mmCIF file of C-alpha atoms in Angstrom:
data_model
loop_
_atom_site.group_PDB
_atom_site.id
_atom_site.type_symbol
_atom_site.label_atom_id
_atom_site.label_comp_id
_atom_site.label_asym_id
_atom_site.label_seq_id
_atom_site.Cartn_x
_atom_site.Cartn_y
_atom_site.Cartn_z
ATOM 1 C CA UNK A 1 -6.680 64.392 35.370
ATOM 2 C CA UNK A 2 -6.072 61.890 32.579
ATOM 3 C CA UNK A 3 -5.174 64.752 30.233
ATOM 4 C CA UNK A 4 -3.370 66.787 32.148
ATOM 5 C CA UNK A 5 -0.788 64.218 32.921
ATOM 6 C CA UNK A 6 -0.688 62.892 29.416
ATOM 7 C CA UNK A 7 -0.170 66.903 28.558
ATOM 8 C CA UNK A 8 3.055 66.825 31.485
ATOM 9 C CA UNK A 9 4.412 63.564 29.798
ATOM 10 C CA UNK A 10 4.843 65.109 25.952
ATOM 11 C CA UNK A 11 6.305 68.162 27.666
ATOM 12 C CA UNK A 12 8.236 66.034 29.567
ATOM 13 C CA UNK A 13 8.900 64.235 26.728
ATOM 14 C CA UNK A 14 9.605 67.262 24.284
ATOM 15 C CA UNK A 15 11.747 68.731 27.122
ATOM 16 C CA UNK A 16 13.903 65.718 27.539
ATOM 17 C CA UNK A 17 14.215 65.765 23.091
ATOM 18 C CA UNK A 18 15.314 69.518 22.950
ATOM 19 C CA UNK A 19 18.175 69.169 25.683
ATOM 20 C CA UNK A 20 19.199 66.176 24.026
ATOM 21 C CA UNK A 21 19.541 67.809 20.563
ATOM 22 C CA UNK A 22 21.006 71.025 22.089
ATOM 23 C CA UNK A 23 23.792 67.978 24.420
ATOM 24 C CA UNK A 24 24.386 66.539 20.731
ATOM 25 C CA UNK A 25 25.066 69.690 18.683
ATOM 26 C CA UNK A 26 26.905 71.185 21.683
ATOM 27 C CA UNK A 27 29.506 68.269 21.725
ATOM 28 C CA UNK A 28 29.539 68.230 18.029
ATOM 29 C CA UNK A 29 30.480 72.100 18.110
ATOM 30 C CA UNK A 30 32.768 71.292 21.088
ATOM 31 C CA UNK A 31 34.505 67.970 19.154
ATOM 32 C CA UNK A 32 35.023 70.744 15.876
ATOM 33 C CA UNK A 33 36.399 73.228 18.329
ATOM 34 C CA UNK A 34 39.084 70.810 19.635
ATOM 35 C CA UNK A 35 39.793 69.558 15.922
ATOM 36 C CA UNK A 36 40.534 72.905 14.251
ATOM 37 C CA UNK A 37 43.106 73.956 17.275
ATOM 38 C CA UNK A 38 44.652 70.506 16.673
ATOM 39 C CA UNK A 39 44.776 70.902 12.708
ATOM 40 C CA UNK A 40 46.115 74.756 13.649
ATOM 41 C CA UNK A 41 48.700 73.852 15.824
ATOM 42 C CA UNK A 42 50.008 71.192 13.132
ATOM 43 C CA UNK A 43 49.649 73.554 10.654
ATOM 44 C CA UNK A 44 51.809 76.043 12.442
ATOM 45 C CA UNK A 45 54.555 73.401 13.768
ATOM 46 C CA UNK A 46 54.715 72.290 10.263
ATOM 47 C CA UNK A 47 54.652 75.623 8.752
ATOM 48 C CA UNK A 48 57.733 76.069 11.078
ATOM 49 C CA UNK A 49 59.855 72.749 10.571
ATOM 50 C CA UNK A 50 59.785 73.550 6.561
ATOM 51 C CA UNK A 51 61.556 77.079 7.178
ATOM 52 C CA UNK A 52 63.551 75.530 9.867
ATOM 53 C CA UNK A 53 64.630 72.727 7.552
ATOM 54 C CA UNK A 54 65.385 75.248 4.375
ATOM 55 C CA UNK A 55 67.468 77.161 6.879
ATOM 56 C CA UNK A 56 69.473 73.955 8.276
ATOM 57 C CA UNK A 57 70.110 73.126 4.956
ATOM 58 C CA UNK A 58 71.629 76.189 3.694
ATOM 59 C CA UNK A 59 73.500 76.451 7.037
ATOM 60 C CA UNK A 60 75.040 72.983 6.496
ATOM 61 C CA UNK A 61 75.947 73.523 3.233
ATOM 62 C CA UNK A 62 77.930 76.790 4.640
ATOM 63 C CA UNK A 63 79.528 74.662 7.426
ATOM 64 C CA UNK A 64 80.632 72.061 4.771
ATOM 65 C CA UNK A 65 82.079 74.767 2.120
ATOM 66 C CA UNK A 66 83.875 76.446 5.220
ATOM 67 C CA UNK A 67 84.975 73.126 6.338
ATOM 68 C CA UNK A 68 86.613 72.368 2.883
ATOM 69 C CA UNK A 69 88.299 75.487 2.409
ATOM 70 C CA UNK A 70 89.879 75.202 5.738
ATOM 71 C CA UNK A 71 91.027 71.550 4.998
ATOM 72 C CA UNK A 72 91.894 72.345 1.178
ATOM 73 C CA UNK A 73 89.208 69.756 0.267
ATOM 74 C CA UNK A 74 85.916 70.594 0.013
ATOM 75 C CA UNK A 75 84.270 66.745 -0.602
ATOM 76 C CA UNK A 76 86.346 66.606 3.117
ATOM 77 C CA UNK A 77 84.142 69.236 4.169
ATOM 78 C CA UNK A 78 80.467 67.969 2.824
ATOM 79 C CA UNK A 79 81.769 64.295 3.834
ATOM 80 C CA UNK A 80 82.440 65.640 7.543
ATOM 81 C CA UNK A 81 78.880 67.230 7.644
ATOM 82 C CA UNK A 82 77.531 63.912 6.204
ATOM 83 C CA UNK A 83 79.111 62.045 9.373
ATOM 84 C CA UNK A 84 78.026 64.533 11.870
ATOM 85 C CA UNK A 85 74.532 64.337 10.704
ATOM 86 C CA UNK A 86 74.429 60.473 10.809
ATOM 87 C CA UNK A 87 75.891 60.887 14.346
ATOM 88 C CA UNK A 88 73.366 63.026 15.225
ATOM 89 C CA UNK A 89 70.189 60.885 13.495
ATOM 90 C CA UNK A 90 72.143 57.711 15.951
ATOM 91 C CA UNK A 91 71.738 59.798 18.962
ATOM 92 C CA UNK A 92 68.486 61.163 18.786
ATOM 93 C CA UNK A 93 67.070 57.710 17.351
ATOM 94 C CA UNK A 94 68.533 56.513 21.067
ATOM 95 C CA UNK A 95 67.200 59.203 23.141
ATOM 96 C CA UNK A 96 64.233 61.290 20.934
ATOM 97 C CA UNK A 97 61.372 59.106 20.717
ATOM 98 C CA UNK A 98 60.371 58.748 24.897
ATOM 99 C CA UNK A 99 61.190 62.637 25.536
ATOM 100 C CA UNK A 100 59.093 63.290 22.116
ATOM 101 C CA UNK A 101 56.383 61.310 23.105
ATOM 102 C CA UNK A 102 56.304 62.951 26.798
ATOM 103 C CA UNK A 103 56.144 66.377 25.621
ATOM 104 C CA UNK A 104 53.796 65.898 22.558
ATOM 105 C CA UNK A 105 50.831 63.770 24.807
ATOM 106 C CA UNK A 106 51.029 66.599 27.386
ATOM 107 C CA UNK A 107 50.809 69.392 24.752
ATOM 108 C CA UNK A 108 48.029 67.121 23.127
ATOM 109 C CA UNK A 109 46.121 66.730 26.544
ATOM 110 C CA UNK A 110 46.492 69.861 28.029
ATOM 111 C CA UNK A 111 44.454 71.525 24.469
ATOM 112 C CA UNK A 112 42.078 68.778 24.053
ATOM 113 C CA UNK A 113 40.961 68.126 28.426
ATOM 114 C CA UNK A 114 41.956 71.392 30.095
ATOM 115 C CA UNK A 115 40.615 74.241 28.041
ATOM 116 C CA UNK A 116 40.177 77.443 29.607
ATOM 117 C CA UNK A 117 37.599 78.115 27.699
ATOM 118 C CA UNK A 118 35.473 75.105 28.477
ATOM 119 C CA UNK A 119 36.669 75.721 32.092
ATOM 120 C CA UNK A 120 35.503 79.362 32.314
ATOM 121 C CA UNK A 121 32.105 77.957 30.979
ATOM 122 C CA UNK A 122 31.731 75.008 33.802
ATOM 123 C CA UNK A 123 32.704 77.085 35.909
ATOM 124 C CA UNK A 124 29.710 80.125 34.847
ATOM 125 C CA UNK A 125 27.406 77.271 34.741
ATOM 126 C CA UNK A 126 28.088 75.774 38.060
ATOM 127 C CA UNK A 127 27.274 79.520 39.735
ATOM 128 C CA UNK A 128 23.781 79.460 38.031
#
């Protein structure tokens, strides 16, 4: 009797070390899942903003060339794009950082807590 239940207890006890193990190194595979989508999607958005900001600054230098041959000055022209721009940085230092902020922590929380991965496997181990 005394054996057998000291024979349940390291099962019991072996049991209870193996899920424990297999908890850790699923959250540690689950943590490194969620990591590399967040260092993707930075990648990409940064990836992006570099083209985006080569082509803005070609385009501006067109506007500011087009702007000085139609005034017959072209420092006019680079000058008025220098305003605008300094216009638009006081505006959207006004009005960018809340609707930034919104947008960015619900991207950021709708990858990291509602998967549909992790919610397609909750929901496959809830039916068992």
């Amino acid at each position: 009797m005394g054996k057998q239940l000291t024979d349940n207890f390291r099962e019991f006890t072996t049991a209870t070390q193996d899920y424990i193990e297999s908890s850790i190194s699923y959250h540690k595979l689950d943590l490194f899942k969620k990591v590399m989508k967040g260092v993707v999607s930075s990648s990409y958005q940064i990836i992006l903003g570099f083209f985006f900001l080569i082509a803005l600054i070609f385009l501006s230098v067109a506007m500011a060339i087009y702007l000085g041959n139609v005034l017959d000055n072209i420092a006019l022209g680079y000058l008025i794009m220098g305003v605008f721009y300094i216009l638009l940085m006081i505006v959207l230092s006004l009005f960018l950082k809340k609707t930034l902020e919104k947008i960015l922590v619900k991207k950021a929380s709708a990858q990291f807590f509602n998967d549909n991965e992790d919610i397609k496997i909750e929901q496959h181990e809830g039916l068992q």
